[in-house]
Amino acid sequence: MNHPMPSLPYAAEALAPHMSKETIDFHYGKHLQTYVDNLNKLIPGTPYEKMSLEQIIRKADGPVFNNAAQTWNHTFFFQTLTPQPTAVPEKLAELLTRDFGSVDAFKEAFTKAALGLFGSGWVWLVSDKQHKLSIVSTPNAGNPLTQGLKPILVIDVWEHAYYIDYRNRRAAFIEAFWNLVDWEKVAERCVMKRYECTACDYIYDPETGSPETGIAPGTPFEEIPDDWTCPICGLYKDAFRPME
């Protein structure tokens, strides 16, 4: 499997003045491109050749892990940014308040973690199997997927992420980062969606699950086995579509 260079959902100059076109040209266009190229050179003829990035991250180590994880991490980071400021959706605000006390308290804790991470790495908002949110830091190419956690939000605090625009002022970079977060996208990763069967009126609500078919309350639709069927009409999982 050849892993392509991911596309940006905005123009290279669109994030200015918080993140310059020059930073995007180097951070995305050169650093990320190098990780993608290295990964594609390393995996031919190995067990990782036909794996997805997530599968490689969970199974590999050494150079293969480093380049796969950095490809995934950077893609996730860039796709979380937007030139259009967005408000924190109500449901996401409720979850952040539940686990951190308030949205502002979450931002303060996340900022503190990003400032305090020694050397190079990443700071993440993650969700565990019980859907509790927490903040974790990973050095170098570390990724929460290896800990069984679901990434929700990330900031890259390698120096190459901010040195062009902010030199050694990591705090200024972190402050600018909050102006670029696409909170709608963060909410999509965090809030469990309901799904409706396309053949009948059944709606799968992850809050209640589907106990009659063995699916426990709190199970995201994505985690339901592929051979699961609608309890009303019997169609398989792939016949469902997300609800707005």
Short mmCIF file of C-alpha atoms in Angstrom, two decimals:
data_model
loop_
_atom_site.label_atom_id
_atom_site.label_comp_id
_atom_site.label_asym_id
_atom_site.label_seq_id
_atom_site.Cartn_x
_atom_site.Cartn_y
_atom_site.Cartn_z
CA MET A 1 0.00 0.00 0.00
CA ASN A 2 1.37 3.40 -0.97
CA HIS A 3 0.46 6.06 1.57
CA PRO A 4 -0.38 9.34 -0.21
CA MET A 5 0.46 12.83 0.97
CA PRO A 6 -2.73 14.13 2.63
CA SER A 7 -4.30 17.27 1.21
CA LEU A 8 -4.90 20.38 3.28
CA PRO A 9 -8.52 21.55 3.77
CA TYR A 10 -7.39 25.17 3.27
CA ALA A 11 -4.89 27.20 1.23
CA ALA A 12 -1.30 27.38 2.50
CA GLU A 13 -1.65 31.09 3.25
CA ALA A 14 -5.12 30.82 4.84
CA LEU A 15 -3.99 30.43 8.46
CA ALA A 16 -2.01 33.68 8.55
CA PRO A 17 -1.26 35.64 10.69
CA HIS A 18 -1.42 32.86 13.32
CA MET A 19 0.48 30.42 11.10
CA SER A 20 2.32 31.71 8.06
CA LYS A 21 2.48 30.29 4.56
CA GLU A 22 6.21 29.76 5.09
CA THR A 23 5.52 27.57 8.13
CA ILE A 24 2.98 25.53 6.14
CA ASP A 25 5.41 25.22 3.23
CA PHE A 26 8.10 23.80 5.53
CA HIS A 27 6.08 21.98 8.21
CA TYR A 28 3.53 20.43 5.84
CA GLY A 29 5.32 20.59 2.51
CA LYS A 30 8.73 19.36 3.67
CA HIS A 31 8.55 17.72 7.12
CA LEU A 32 5.35 15.77 6.54
CA GLN A 33 6.33 14.95 2.96
CA THR A 34 9.58 13.45 4.25
CA TYR A 35 7.75 11.21 6.73
CA VAL A 36 5.39 10.02 3.99
CA ASP A 37 8.25 9.35 1.58
CA ASN A 38 10.33 7.53 4.21
CA LEU A 39 7.40 5.32 5.21
CA ASN A 40 6.72 4.34 1.61
CA LYS A 41 10.39 3.39 1.20
CA LEU A 42 10.51 1.35 4.42
CA ILE A 43 7.44 -0.88 4.14
CA PRO A 44 7.73 -2.74 0.78
CA GLY A 45 8.40 -6.41 1.44
CA THR A 46 7.52 -6.15 5.15
CA PRO A 47 4.39 -7.24 7.08
CA TYR A 48 3.37 -3.56 7.13
CA GLU A 49 3.15 -3.24 3.35
CA LYS A 50 -0.64 -3.62 3.17
CA MET A 51 -1.56 -2.15 6.56
CA SER A 52 -3.31 1.15 7.24
CA LEU A 53 -1.43 3.84 9.17
CA GLU A 54 -3.34 3.00 12.35
CA GLN A 55 -2.51 -0.70 12.03
CA ILE A 56 1.18 0.09 11.51
CA ILE A 57 1.24 2.39 14.55
CA ARG A 58 -0.26 -0.33 16.74
CA LYS A 59 2.13 -3.05 15.56
CA ALA A 60 5.44 -1.51 14.44
CA ASP A 61 8.46 -0.07 16.21
CA GLY A 62 11.67 1.64 15.19
CA PRO A 63 11.86 3.67 11.96
CA VAL A 64 8.63 2.22 10.55
CA PHE A 65 6.68 3.28 13.63
CA ASN A 66 8.34 6.70 13.76
CA ASN A 67 7.51 7.58 10.17
CA ALA A 68 4.01 6.09 10.23
CA ALA A 69 3.14 7.83 13.51
CA GLN A 70 4.57 11.15 12.37
CA THR A 71 2.57 10.88 9.16
CA TRP A 72 -0.62 10.17 11.14
CA ASN A 73 0.09 12.79 13.83
CA HIS A 74 0.82 15.58 11.35
CA THR A 75 -2.19 14.74 9.21
CA PHE A 76 -4.42 14.82 12.28
CA PHE A 77 -2.89 18.12 13.41
CA PHE A 78 -3.25 19.91 10.07
CA GLN A 79 -6.79 18.64 9.52
CA THR A 80 -7.83 20.03 12.92
CA LEU A 81 -6.98 23.61 11.90
CA THR A 82 -9.25 26.09 10.13
CA PRO A 83 -8.95 29.70 8.96
CA GLN A 84 -12.56 30.29 10.02
CA PRO A 85 -12.99 30.68 13.81
CA THR A 86 -15.60 28.30 15.21
CA ALA A 87 -17.37 28.24 18.56
CA VAL A 88 -17.22 25.21 20.83
CA PRO A 89 -20.44 23.24 20.12
CA GLU A 90 -22.77 22.87 23.08
CA LYS A 91 -22.42 19.10 23.40
CA LEU A 92 -18.63 19.29 23.31
CA ALA A 93 -18.71 22.09 25.90
CA GLU A 94 -20.79 19.84 28.14
CA LEU A 95 -18.25 17.01 27.86
CA LEU A 96 -15.29 19.31 28.54
CA THR A 97 -17.12 20.78 31.53
CA ARG A 98 -17.94 17.29 32.79
CA ASP A 99 -14.30 16.17 32.77
CA PHE A 100 -12.36 19.41 33.33
CA GLY A 101 -14.78 21.75 35.10
CA SER A 102 -15.25 24.16 32.18
CA VAL A 103 -14.05 24.83 28.64
CA ASP A 104 -11.65 27.47 29.96
CA ALA A 105 -10.30 25.05 32.56
CA PHE A 106 -9.65 22.52 29.79
CA LYS A 107 -7.79 25.10 27.69
CA GLU A 108 -5.72 26.11 30.71
CA ALA A 109 -4.78 22.49 31.47
CA PHE A 110 -4.01 21.74 27.82
CA THR A 111 -1.87 24.88 27.53
CA LYS A 112 0.02 23.97 30.70
CA ALA A 113 0.72 20.48 29.35
CA ALA A 114 1.93 21.89 26.02
CA LEU A 115 4.20 24.39 27.76
CA GLY A 116 5.53 21.75 30.13
CA LEU A 117 6.38 19.02 27.63
CA PHE A 118 10.18 18.80 27.62
CA GLY A 119 11.78 18.60 24.19
CA SER A 120 9.80 17.55 21.14
CA GLY A 121 6.41 15.86 21.03
CA TRP A 122 2.66 16.18 21.08
CA VAL A 123 -0.11 17.04 23.54
CA TRP A 124 -3.48 15.38 23.00
CA LEU A 125 -7.06 15.51 24.16
CA VAL A 126 -8.13 11.88 24.18
CA SER A 127 -11.11 9.71 25.02
CA ASP A 128 -10.86 6.33 26.75
CA LYS A 129 -13.10 3.26 26.45
CA GLN A 130 -15.51 4.77 28.99
CA HIS A 131 -15.58 8.00 26.89
CA LYS A 132 -13.89 10.00 29.63
CA LEU A 133 -11.76 12.84 28.29
CA SER A 134 -8.20 13.46 29.46
CA ILE A 135 -4.98 15.15 28.37
CA VAL A 136 -1.89 13.10 27.55
CA SER A 137 1.57 14.07 26.31
CA THR A 138 3.69 11.89 24.03
CA PRO A 139 7.36 12.48 23.19
CA ASN A 140 8.80 12.41 19.69
CA ALA A 141 6.45 10.37 17.45
CA GLY A 142 4.26 9.01 20.25
CA ASN A 143 0.59 8.40 19.53
CA PRO A 144 -2.26 7.63 22.00
CA LEU A 145 -3.53 4.84 19.75
CA THR A 146 -0.78 2.67 21.24
CA GLN A 147 -2.40 3.16 24.66
CA GLY A 148 -5.91 2.25 23.49
CA LEU A 149 -7.00 5.88 23.53
CA LYS A 150 -8.91 7.81 20.88
CA PRO A 151 -7.28 11.09 19.77
CA ILE A 152 -9.67 14.06 19.76
CA LEU A 153 -7.39 17.12 19.50
CA VAL A 154 -3.63 17.61 19.22
CA ILE A 155 -0.99 20.32 19.21
CA ASP A 156 2.44 19.73 17.71
CA VAL A 157 5.12 21.19 19.97
CA TRP A 158 8.15 20.12 17.98
CA GLU A 159 10.18 23.28 17.35
CA HIS A 160 9.70 22.95 13.60
CA ALA A 161 5.98 23.59 14.18
CA TYR A 162 6.54 27.13 15.38
CA TYR A 163 10.16 28.31 15.02
CA ILE A 164 9.68 30.17 11.74
CA ASP A 165 6.83 32.30 13.13
CA TYR A 166 7.58 32.43 16.84
CA ARG A 167 11.26 31.48 17.20
CA ASN A 168 11.61 29.98 20.70
CA ARG A 169 8.34 31.46 22.02
CA ARG A 170 6.35 28.27 22.40
CA ALA A 171 3.80 30.06 24.61
CA ALA A 172 2.97 32.51 21.81
CA PHE A 173 2.50 29.62 19.38
CA ILE A 174 0.14 27.83 21.76
CA GLU A 175 -1.88 31.02 22.26
CA ALA A 176 -2.17 31.41 18.48
CA PHE A 177 -3.17 27.75 18.12
CA TRP A 178 -6.44 28.37 19.95
CA ASN A 179 -7.45 30.78 17.15
CA LEU A 180 -7.13 28.00 14.57
CA VAL A 181 -8.90 25.03 16.18
CA ASP A 182 -11.85 23.69 14.19
CA TRP A 183 -14.13 22.96 17.14
CA GLU A 184 -16.79 21.45 14.89
CA LYS A 185 -14.30 18.81 13.77
CA VAL A 186 -13.17 18.22 17.36
CA ALA A 187 -16.80 17.73 18.37
CA GLU A 188 -17.35 15.22 15.55
CA ARG A 189 -14.53 13.11 16.94
CA CYS A 190 -15.82 13.40 20.49
CA VAL A 191 -19.60 13.30 20.34
CA MET A 192 -21.09 9.93 19.48
CA LYS A 193 -23.44 10.20 16.50
CA ARG A 194 -26.75 8.42 16.07
CA TYR A 195 -27.26 6.27 12.97
CA GLU A 196 -30.47 5.39 11.17
CA CYS A 197 -31.30 2.29 9.16
CA THR A 198 -31.97 3.12 5.51
CA ALA A 199 -34.64 0.43 5.22
CA CYS A 200 -36.75 0.98 8.33
CA ASP A 201 -37.34 3.46 11.14
CA TYR A 202 -34.77 2.02 13.55
CA ILE A 203 -32.25 4.51 14.98
CA TYR A 204 -29.09 3.35 16.71
CA ASP A 205 -28.37 5.64 19.66
CA PRO A 206 -24.92 4.96 21.20
CA GLU A 207 -26.10 6.34 24.53
CA THR A 208 -28.54 3.45 24.91
CA GLY A 209 -26.82 0.90 22.67
CA SER A 210 -28.80 -2.11 21.52
CA PRO A 211 -28.99 -4.52 24.48
CA GLU A 212 -31.39 -6.79 22.60
CA THR A 213 -28.62 -7.53 20.08
CA GLY A 214 -25.76 -7.57 22.60
CA ILE A 215 -24.52 -3.99 22.11
CA ALA A 216 -23.90 -2.30 25.44
CA PRO A 217 -24.91 1.31 26.18
CA GLY A 218 -22.13 3.76 25.37
CA THR A 219 -20.85 1.81 22.34
CA PRO A 220 -20.01 4.09 19.37
CA PHE A 221 -21.49 2.90 16.08
CA GLU A 222 -17.95 2.58 14.68
CA GLU A 223 -17.15 -0.08 17.30
CA ILE A 224 -20.13 -2.31 16.51
CA PRO A 225 -19.05 -5.55 14.74
CA ASP A 226 -19.48 -5.47 10.95
CA ASP A 227 -21.79 -8.50 11.07
CA TRP A 228 -24.24 -6.76 13.43
CA THR A 229 -27.74 -6.43 11.98
CA CYS A 230 -30.65 -4.06 12.50
CA PRO A 231 -32.89 -5.49 15.26
CA ILE A 232 -36.00 -4.58 13.26
CA CYS A 233 -35.35 -5.39 9.60
CA GLY A 234 -32.17 -7.45 9.76
CA LEU A 235 -30.00 -5.35 7.42
CA TYR A 236 -26.28 -5.20 8.13
CA LYS A 237 -24.37 -2.30 9.64
CA ASP A 238 -23.35 -0.88 6.26
CA ALA A 239 -27.02 -0.10 5.55
CA PHE A 240 -27.00 2.61 8.24
CA ARG A 241 -26.20 6.29 7.73
CA PRO A 242 -25.22 8.98 10.24
CA MET A 243 -27.87 11.42 11.39
CA GLU A 244 -27.24 15.17 11.45
#
